[in-house]
XYZ file of C-alpha atoms in Angstrom:
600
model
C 34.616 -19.973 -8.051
C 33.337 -17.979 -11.179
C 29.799 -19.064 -12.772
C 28.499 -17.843 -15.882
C 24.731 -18.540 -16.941
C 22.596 -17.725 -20.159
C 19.336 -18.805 -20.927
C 17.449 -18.257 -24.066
C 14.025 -19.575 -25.392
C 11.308 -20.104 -27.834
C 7.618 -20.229 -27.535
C 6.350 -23.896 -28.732
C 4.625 -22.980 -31.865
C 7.180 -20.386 -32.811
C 10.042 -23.499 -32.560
C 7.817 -25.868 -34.598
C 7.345 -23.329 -37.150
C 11.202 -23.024 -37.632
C 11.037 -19.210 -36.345
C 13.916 -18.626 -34.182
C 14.792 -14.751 -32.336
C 16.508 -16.152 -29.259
C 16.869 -19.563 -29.550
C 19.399 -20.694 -31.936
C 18.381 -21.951 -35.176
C 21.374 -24.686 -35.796
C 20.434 -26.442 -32.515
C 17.393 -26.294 -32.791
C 17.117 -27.643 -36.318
C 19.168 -30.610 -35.282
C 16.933 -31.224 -32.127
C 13.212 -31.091 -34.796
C 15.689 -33.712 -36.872
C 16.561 -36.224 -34.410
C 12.881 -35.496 -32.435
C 14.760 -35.208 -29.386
C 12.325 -33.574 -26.676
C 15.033 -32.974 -23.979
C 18.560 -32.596 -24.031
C 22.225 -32.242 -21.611
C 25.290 -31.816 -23.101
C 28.650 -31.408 -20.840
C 32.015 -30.440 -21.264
C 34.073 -31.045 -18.453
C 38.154 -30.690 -17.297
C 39.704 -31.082 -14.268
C 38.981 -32.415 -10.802
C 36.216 -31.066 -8.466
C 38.170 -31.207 -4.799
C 35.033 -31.083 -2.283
C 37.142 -31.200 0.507
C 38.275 -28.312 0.306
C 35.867 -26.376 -2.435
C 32.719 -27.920 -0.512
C 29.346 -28.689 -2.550
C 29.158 -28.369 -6.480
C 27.819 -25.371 -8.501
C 24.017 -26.040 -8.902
C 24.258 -29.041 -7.010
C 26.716 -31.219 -9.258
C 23.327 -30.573 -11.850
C 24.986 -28.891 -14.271
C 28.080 -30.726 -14.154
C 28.897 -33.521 -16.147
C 32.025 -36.368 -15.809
C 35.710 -35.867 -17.479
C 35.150 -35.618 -21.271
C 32.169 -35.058 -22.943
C 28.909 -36.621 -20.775
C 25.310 -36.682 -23.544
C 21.867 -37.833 -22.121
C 18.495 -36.598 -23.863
C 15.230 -38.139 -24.174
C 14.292 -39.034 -27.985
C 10.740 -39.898 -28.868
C 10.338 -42.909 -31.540
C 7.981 -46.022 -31.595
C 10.589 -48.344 -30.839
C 14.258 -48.724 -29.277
C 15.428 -49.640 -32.789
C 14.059 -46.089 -33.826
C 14.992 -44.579 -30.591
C 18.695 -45.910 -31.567
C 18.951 -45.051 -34.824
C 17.925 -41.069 -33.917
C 20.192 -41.497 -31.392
C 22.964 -41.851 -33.731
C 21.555 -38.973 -35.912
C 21.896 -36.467 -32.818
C 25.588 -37.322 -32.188
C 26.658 -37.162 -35.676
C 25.173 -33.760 -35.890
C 25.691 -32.626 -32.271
C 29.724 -33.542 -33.025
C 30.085 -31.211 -36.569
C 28.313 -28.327 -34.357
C 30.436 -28.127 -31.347
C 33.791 -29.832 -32.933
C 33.580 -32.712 -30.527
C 34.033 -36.357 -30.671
C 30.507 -37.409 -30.459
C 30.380 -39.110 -33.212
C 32.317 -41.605 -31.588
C 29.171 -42.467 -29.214
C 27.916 -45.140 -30.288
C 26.424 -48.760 -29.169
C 29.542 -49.694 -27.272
C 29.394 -46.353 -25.306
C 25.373 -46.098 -25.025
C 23.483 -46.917 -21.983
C 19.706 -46.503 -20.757
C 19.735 -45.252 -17.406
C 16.692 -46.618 -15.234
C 16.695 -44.659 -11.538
C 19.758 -42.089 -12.194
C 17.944 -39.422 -14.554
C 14.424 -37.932 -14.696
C 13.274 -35.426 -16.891
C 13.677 -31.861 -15.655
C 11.120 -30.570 -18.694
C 7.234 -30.918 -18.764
C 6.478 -33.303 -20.759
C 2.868 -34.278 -22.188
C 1.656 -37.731 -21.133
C 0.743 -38.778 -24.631
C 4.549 -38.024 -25.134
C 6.320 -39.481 -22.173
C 5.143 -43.203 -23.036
C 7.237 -42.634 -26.358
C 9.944 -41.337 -24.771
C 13.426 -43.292 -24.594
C 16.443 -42.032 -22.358
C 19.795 -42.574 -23.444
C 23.306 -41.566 -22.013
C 26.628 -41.514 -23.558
C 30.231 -40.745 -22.565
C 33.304 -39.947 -23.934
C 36.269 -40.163 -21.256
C 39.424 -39.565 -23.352
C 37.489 -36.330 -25.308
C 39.883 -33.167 -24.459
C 38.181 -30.023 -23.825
C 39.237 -27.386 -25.400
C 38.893 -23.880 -27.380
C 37.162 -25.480 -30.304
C 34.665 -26.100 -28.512
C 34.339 -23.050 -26.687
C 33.512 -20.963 -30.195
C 30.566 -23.020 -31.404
C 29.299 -22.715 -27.123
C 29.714 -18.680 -27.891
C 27.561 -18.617 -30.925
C 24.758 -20.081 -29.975
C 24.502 -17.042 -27.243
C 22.057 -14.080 -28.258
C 25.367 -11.619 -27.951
C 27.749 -14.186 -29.321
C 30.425 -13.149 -27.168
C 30.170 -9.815 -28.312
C 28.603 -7.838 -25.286
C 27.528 -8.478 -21.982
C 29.209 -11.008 -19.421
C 29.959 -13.592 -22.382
C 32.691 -10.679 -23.351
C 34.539 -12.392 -20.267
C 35.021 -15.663 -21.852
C 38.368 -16.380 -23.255
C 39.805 -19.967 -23.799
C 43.058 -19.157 -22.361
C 41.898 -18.151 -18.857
C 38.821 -20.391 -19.171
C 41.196 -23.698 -20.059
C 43.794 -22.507 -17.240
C 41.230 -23.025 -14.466
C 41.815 -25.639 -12.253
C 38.552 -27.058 -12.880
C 35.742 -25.962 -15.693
C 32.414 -27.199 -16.570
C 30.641 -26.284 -19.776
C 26.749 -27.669 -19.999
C 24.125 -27.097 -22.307
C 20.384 -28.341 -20.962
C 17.332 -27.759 -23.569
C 13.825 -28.530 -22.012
C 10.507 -27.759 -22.546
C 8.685 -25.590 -19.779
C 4.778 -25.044 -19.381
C 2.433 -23.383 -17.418
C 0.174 -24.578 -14.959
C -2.941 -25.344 -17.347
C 0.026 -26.735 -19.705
C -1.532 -24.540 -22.775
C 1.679 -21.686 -23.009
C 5.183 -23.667 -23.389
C 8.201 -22.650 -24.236
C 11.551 -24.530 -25.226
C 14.145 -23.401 -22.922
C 17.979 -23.120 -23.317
C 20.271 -22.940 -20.231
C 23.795 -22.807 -21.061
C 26.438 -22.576 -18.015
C 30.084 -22.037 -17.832
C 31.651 -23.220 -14.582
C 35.140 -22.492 -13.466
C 37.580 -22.633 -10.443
C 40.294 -19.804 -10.495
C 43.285 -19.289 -8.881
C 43.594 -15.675 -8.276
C 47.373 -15.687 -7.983
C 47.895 -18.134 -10.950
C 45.926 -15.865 -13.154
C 47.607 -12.645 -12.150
C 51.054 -14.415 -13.134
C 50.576 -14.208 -16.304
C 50.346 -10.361 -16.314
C 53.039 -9.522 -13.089
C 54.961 -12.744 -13.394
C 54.934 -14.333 -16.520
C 58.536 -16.498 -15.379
C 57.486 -17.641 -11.931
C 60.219 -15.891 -9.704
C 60.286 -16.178 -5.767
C 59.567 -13.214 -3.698
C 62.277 -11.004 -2.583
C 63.190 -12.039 0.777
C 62.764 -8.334 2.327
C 58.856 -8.819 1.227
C 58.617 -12.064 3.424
C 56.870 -12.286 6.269
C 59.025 -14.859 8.485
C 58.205 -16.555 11.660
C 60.689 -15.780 13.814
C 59.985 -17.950 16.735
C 61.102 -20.933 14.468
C 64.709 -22.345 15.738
C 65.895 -22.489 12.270
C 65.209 -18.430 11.441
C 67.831 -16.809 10.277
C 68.937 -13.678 7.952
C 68.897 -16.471 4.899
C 66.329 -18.656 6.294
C 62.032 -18.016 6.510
C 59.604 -20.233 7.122
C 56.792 -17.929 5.578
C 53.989 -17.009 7.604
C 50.322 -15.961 6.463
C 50.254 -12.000 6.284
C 46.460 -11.732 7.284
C 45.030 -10.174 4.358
C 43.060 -11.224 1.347
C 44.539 -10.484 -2.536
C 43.254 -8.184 -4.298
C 41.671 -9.226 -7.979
C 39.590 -7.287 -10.566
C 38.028 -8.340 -14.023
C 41.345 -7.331 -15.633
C 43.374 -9.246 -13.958
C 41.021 -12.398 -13.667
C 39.709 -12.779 -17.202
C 42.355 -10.719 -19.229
C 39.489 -7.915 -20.732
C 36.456 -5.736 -19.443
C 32.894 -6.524 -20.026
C 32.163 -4.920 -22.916
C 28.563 -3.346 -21.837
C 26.010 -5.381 -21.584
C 23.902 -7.029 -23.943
C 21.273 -5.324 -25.446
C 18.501 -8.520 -24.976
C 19.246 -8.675 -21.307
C 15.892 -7.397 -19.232
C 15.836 -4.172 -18.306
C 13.921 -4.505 -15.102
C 14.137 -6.424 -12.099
C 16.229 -8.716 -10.697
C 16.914 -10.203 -14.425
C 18.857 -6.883 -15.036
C 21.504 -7.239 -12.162
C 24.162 -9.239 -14.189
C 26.826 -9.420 -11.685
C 27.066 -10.519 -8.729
C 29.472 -11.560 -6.163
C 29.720 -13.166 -2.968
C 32.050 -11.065 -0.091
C 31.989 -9.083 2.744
C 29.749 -6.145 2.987
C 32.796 -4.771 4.827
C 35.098 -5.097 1.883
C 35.487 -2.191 -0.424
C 34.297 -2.884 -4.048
C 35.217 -0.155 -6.911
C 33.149 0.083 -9.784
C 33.266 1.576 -13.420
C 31.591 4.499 -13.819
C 27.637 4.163 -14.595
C 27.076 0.656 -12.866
C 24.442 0.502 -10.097
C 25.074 -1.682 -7.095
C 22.341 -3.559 -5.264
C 23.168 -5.497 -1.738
C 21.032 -8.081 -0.305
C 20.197 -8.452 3.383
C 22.164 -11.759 3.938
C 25.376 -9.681 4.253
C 27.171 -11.761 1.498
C 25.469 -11.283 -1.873
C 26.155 -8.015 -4.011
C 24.583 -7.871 -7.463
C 25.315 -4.795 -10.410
C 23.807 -3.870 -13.289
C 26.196 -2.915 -16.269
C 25.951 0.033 -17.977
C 24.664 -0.012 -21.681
C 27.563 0.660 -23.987
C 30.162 1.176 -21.600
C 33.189 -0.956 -20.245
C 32.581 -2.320 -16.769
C 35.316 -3.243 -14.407
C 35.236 -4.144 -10.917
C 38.116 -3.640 -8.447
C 38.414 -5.327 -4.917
C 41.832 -3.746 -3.380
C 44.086 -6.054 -1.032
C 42.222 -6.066 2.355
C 42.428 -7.353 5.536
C 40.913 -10.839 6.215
C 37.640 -10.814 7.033
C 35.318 -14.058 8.279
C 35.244 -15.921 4.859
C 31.549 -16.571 3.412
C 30.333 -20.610 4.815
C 31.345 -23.251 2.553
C 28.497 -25.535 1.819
C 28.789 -29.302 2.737
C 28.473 -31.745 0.387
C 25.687 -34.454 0.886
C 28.239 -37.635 0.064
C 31.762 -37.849 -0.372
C 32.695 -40.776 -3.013
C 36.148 -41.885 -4.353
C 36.864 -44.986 -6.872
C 39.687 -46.429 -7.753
C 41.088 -49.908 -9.125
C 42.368 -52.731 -6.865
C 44.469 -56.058 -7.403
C 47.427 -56.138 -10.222
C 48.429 -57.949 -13.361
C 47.246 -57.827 -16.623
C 44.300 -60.496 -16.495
C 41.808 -59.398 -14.034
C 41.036 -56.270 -11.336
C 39.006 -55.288 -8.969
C 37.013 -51.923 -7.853
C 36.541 -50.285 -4.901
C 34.401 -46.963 -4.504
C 34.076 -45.183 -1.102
C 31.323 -43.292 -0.108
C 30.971 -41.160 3.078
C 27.958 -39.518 4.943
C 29.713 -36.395 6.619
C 26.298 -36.136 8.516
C 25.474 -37.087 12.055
C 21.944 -36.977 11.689
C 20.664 -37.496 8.289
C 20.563 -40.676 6.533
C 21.424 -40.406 2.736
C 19.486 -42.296 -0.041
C 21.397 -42.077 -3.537
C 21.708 -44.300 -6.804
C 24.889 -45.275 -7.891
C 25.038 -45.904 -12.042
C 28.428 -47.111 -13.336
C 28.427 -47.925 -17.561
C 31.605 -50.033 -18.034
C 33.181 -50.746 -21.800
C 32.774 -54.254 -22.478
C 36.152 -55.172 -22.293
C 35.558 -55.217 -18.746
C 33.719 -57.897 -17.610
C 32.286 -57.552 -14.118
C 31.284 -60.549 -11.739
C 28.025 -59.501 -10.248
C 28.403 -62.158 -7.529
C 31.258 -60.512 -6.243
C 29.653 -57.480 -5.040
C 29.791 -56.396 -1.659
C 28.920 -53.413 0.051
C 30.863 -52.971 3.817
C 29.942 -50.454 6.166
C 31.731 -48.904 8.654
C 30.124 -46.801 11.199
C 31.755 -45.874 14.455
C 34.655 -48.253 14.135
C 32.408 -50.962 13.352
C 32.887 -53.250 10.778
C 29.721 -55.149 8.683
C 30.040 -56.929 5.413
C 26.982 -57.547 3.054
C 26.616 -59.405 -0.279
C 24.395 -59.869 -2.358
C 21.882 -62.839 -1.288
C 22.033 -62.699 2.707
C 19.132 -62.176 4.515
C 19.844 -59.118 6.643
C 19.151 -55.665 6.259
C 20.891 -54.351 3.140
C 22.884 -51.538 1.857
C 21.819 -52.391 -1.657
C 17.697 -51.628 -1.456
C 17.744 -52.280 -4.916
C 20.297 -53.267 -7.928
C 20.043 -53.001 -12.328
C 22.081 -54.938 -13.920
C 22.299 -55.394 -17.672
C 25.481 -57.825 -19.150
C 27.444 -56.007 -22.147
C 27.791 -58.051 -25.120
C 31.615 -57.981 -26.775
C 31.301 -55.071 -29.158
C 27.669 -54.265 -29.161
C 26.807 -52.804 -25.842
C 28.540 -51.875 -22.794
C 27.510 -53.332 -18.756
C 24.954 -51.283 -17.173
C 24.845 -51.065 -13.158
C 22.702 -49.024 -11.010
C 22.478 -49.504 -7.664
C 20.109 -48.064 -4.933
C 21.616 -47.511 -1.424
C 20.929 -45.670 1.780
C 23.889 -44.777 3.783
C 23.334 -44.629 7.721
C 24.963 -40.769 9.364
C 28.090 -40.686 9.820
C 29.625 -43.859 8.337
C 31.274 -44.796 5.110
C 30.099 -47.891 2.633
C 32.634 -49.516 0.255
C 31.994 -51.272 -2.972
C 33.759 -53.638 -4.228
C 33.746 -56.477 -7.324
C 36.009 -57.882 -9.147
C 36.234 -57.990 -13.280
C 38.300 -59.529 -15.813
C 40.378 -57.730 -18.530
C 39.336 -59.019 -22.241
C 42.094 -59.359 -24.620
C 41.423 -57.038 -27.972
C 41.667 -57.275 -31.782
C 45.306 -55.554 -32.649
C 43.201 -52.908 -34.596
C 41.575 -51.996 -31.701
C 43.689 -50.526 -29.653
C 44.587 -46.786 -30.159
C 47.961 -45.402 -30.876
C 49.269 -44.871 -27.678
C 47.873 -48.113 -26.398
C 50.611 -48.446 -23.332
C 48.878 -45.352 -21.927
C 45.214 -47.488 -20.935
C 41.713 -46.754 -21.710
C 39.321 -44.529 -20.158
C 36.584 -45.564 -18.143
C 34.142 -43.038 -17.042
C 33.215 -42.330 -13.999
C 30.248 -43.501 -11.383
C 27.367 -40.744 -11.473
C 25.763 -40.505 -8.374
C 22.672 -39.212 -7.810
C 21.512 -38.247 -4.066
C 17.480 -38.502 -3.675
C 15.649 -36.152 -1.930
C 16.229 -34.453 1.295
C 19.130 -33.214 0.538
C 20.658 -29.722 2.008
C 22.876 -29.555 -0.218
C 22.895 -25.621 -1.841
C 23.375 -24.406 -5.363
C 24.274 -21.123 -6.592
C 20.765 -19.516 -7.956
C 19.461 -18.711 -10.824
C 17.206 -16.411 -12.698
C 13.494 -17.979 -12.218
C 11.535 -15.547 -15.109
C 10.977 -17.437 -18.437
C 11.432 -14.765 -20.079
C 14.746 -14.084 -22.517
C 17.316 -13.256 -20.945
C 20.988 -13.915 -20.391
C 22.941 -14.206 -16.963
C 25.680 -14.763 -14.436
C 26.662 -15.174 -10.953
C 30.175 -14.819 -10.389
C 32.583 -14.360 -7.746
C 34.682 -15.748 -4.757
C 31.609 -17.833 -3.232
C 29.757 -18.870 -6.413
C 26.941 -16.591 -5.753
C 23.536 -16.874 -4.239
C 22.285 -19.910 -2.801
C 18.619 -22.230 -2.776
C 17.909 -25.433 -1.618
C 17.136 -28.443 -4.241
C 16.129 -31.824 -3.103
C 17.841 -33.893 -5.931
C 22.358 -33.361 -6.503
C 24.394 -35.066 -8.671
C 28.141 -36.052 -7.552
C 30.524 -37.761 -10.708
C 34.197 -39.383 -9.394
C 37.034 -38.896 -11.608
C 37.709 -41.236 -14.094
C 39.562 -44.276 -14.300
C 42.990 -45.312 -16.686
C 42.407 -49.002 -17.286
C 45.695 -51.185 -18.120
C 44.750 -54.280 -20.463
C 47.136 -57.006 -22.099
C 48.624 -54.950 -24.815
C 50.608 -56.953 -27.797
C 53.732 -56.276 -29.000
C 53.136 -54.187 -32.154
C 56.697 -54.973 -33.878
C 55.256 -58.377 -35.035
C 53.022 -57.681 -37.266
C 55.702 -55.347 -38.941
C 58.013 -58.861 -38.706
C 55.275 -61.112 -40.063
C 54.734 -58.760 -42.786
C 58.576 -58.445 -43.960
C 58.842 -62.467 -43.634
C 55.744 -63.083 -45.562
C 56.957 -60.321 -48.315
C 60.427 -62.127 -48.645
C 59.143 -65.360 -48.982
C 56.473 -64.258 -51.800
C 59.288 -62.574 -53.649
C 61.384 -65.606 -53.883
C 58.561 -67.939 -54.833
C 57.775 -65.704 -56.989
C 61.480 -65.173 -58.708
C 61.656 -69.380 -58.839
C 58.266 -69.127 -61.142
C 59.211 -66.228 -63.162
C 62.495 -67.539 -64.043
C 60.989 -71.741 -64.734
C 58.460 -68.979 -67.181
C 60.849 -67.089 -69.108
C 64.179 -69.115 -69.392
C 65.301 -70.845 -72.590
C 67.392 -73.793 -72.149
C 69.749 -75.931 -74.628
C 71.715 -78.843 -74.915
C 75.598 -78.256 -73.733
C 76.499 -79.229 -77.176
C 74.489 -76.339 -79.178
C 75.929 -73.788 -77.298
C 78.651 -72.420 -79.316
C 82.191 -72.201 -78.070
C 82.839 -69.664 -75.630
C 87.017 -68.911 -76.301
C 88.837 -66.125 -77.059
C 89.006 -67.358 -80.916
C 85.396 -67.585 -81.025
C 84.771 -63.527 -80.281
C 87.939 -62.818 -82.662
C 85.683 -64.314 -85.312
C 82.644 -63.158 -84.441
C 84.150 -59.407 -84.598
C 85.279 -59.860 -87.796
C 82.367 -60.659 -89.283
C 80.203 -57.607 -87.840
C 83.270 -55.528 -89.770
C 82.949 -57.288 -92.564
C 79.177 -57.201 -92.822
C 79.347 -53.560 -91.711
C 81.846 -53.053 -94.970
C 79.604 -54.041 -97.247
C 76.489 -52.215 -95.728
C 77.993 -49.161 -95.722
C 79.306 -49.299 -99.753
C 75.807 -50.040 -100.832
C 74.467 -47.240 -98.787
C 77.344 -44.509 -100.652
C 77.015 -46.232 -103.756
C 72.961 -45.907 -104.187
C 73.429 -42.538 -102.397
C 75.755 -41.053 -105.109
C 74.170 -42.499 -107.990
C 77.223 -44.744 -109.318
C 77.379 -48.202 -110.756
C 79.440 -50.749 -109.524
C 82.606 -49.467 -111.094
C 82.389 -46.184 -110.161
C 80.495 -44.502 -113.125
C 77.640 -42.725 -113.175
C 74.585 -44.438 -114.443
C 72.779 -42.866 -117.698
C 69.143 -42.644 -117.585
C 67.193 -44.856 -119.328
């Protein structure tokens, strides 16, 4: 797990004014534009396995679902304004990061009620104008392009410092990588110095062996068999067969061989001074054997895990951890909730959905909201809802309506409307220890417009997935962070994720979901086009023929015979005769006899 963090800001009046050092000018313009007050942009790839990765970086916080995930809070008078600076902010958020997000609009928008609360401080005269709205995009690949505009809005641009790391091949080969942007605004406790914050994070899960392949094995190859370790005490062993066994140490990585480069110094507007200044850090063994480059300082930390450097100023960095034996690996932390969604039922008119959710814990009851935002092709039957527990091989089955305690403490529903809006749900639950709650409803598949359906339509449609957010109480731990306010730029990288702090509120996103609807069959348009053409053309030939046609009696047509063209040939001689002595004759000068005429 590698985890890369910047953050940059701006004092308040120095952002109004339009005078950006650290903060960058071309989001910030667009943020004074659309008056949005907060903002969370993600960029996410891949599949987060908790079972066997454990709890999220920074809590699932800085995480957002497959695609492209947008909530911010936009001040305006009204949700008409509110809507229509909505759209402003996509349009211009989706020419500055090369994105999609244009594509956000009414049909993809939702206003989350329990699932989101601002993480900025906010003025009270400010937060009764202030309107949250959340968008997705699904289907949005991830890619380079929009790693370069994520670079440039960094003090160093990718130039210097830990950012020097980032490349888009390595980055985009991870088996699962997060890019988030948050912008809130931060004040002290008499709320008279604030400052507009930037926190941009780059999350990634790396597969030490896959990314040395590319370098030692670039055509994957088996090992020789003399460097296999075989267990002999299987019945099948033989000279030419090995069933491999574990050989007991750990692989050894460095920078180089991770990320493809060095870090190239570090940058010059990191701090100086304190903990701000130790750029590096990773999470092993204080047993292991770490090499440095020459001119880095190394700083460990009394929980026996945590070991932080500070780069040198203009010099490469590289850091070297040799093949050693295995050691007691650093505690995976536990996720809160375990959740998994998929479709039920079959055929092409209606569905069903089923999400699980698990409490791994034996002691702690678990209160969370569940927030789903359907498209409005699928159309959800709220009475159909159910939410079954089972606890200790017990089985209990509650819908909405009965009178006995509840799963469901309290539900948000809001209908979509065909092409305007999609169907909000949010859903409070609390999940007794150790047990597992299913949801379930069923939904009905909507047949489209031929024009709406995208070129690869026998593929499915998107649907993002169910954001869950796990309320307070949680012990659930996060990777840390720098705390000062001041500029500065950041990382914590390494085989654990880094440091760790508690934080009462995590966010957990399932995968998303590849909806099959009733899909036409596209060759008839093509036929009714080519029968409609043919038919137009002949109507049209009829007409223009009846238009332009002379027609005669059968008795003044003239003869047709072979006499008749005899005739008319010797005429056209004849008359050609003549024409062309009357041309030689007024040509030459001569009379009619052959003299030449005198002048008169």
């Amino acid at each position: 797990m590698s985890s890369f963090n910047f953050r940059s800001n701006a004092s308040s009046s120095s952002f109004e004014k339009q005078n950006f050092r650290y903060f960058p000018r071309s989001l910030g313009q667009i943020l004074q534009h659309a008056n949005t007050r907060e903002l969370h942009l993600r960029f996410s790839l891949g599949r987060w396995d908790a079972e066997s990765w454990g709890a999220r970086p920074w809590g699932g916080a800085r995480e957002g679902g497959t695609g492209v995930e947008l909530w911010a809070w936009v001040e305006a008078n009204s949700d008409e304004e509110a809507d229509a600076r909505w759209l402003t902010l996509t349009n211009a958020l989706s020419g500055l990061f090369c994105a999609s997000l244009n594509f956000i609009d009414s049909t993809r928008t939702i206003r989350p009620v329990m699932s989101f609360q601002p993480s900025g401080n906010h003025l009270n005269s400010t937060l009764r104008n202030l309107h949250l709205l959340h968008g997705t995009l699904p289907r949005e690949p991830v890619c380079t392009e929009n790693l370069t505009p994520f670079l440039k809005l960094l003090p160093c641009k990718g130039k210097a410092g830990i950012s020097s790391l980032l490349d888009g091949h390595k980055l985009f080969d991870a088996s699962w990588q997060s890019m988030s942007i948050d912008v809130r605004p931060l004040c002290s406790g008499d709320r008279k110095d604030c400052i507009l914050e930037i926190d941009q994070t780059i999350d990634m899960v790396l597969d030490i062996e896959r990314s040395k392949r590319h370098r030692d094995n670039p055509i994957p190859r088996p090992l020789p068999s003399e460097e296999l370790v075989c267990d002999t005490t299987k019945p099948y062993a033989s000279h030419d067969t090995c069933f491999p066994l574990d050989d007991g140490t750990e692989p050894g990585w460095s920078l180089t061989e991770i990320f493809g480069r060095k870090i190239k110094g570090s940058c010059p507007l990191t701090e100086q001074d304190g903990p701000e200044s130790e750029t590096v850090c990773i999470e092993v063994n204080q047993a292991r054997p770490v090499f440095l480059s020459a001119g880095a300082v190394e700083s460990k930390y009394q929980d026996g895990a945590l070991r932080c450097f500070e780069l040198p100023g203009t010099n490469d960095f590289d850091l070297v951890l040799p093949k050693h034996t295995a050691t007691p690996p650093v505690g995976i932390p536990r996720p809160p909730l375990y959740a998994e969604r998929s479709f039920t039922g079959h055929g092409q008119e209606r569905g069903g959905v089923q999400t699980l959710l698990t409490n791994p814990s034996s002691t702690d009851m678990v209160d969370f909201v569940y927030l789903e935002s359907l498209p409005w092709f699928m159309k959800p039957y709220l009475h159909t809802l159910q939410a079954k527990l089972s606890s200790g091989g017990k089985h209990s089955q509650d819908a909405l309506g009965h009178d006995e305690p509840s799963l469901i403490q309290e539900l948000y529903y809001r209908p979509a409307l065909d092409r305007h809006r999609p169907t909000h749900l949010e859903i409070l639950l609390s999940l007794p220890p150790n047990s597992t709650a299913t949801l379930t409803y069923d939904f009905d598949k909507a047949i489209l417009r031929y024009t709406e359906y995208p070129p690869d339509a026998n593929r499915g449609f998107d649907v993002a997935g169910a954001i869950i957010r796990v309320l307070g109480g949680s012990s659930s731990t996060i990777p840390s962070s720098p705390s000062s306010l001041s500029s500065s730029s950041s990382s914590r990288e390494g085989e654990g994720g880094g440091g760790e702090v508690r934080m009462g509120t995590t966010y957990i996103r399932t995968t998303s979901l590849l909806l099959s609807l009733p899909t036409p069959d596209f060759s008839m348009p093509y036929n009714v086009i080519i029968l409609t053409s043919t038919v137009m053309a002949l109507a049209f030939g009829m007409v223009f023929n009846l238009l332009v046609r002379r027609f005669v009696g059968a008795d003044e047509v003239e003869s047709r015979g072979l006499k008749s063209y005899v005739r008319r040939a010797r005429g056209r001689i004849a008359l050609a005769r003549r024409v062309g002595s009357a041309w030689v004759v007024r040509f030459l000068g001569l009379d009619g006899r052959g003299r030449e005429k005198k002048n008169q």
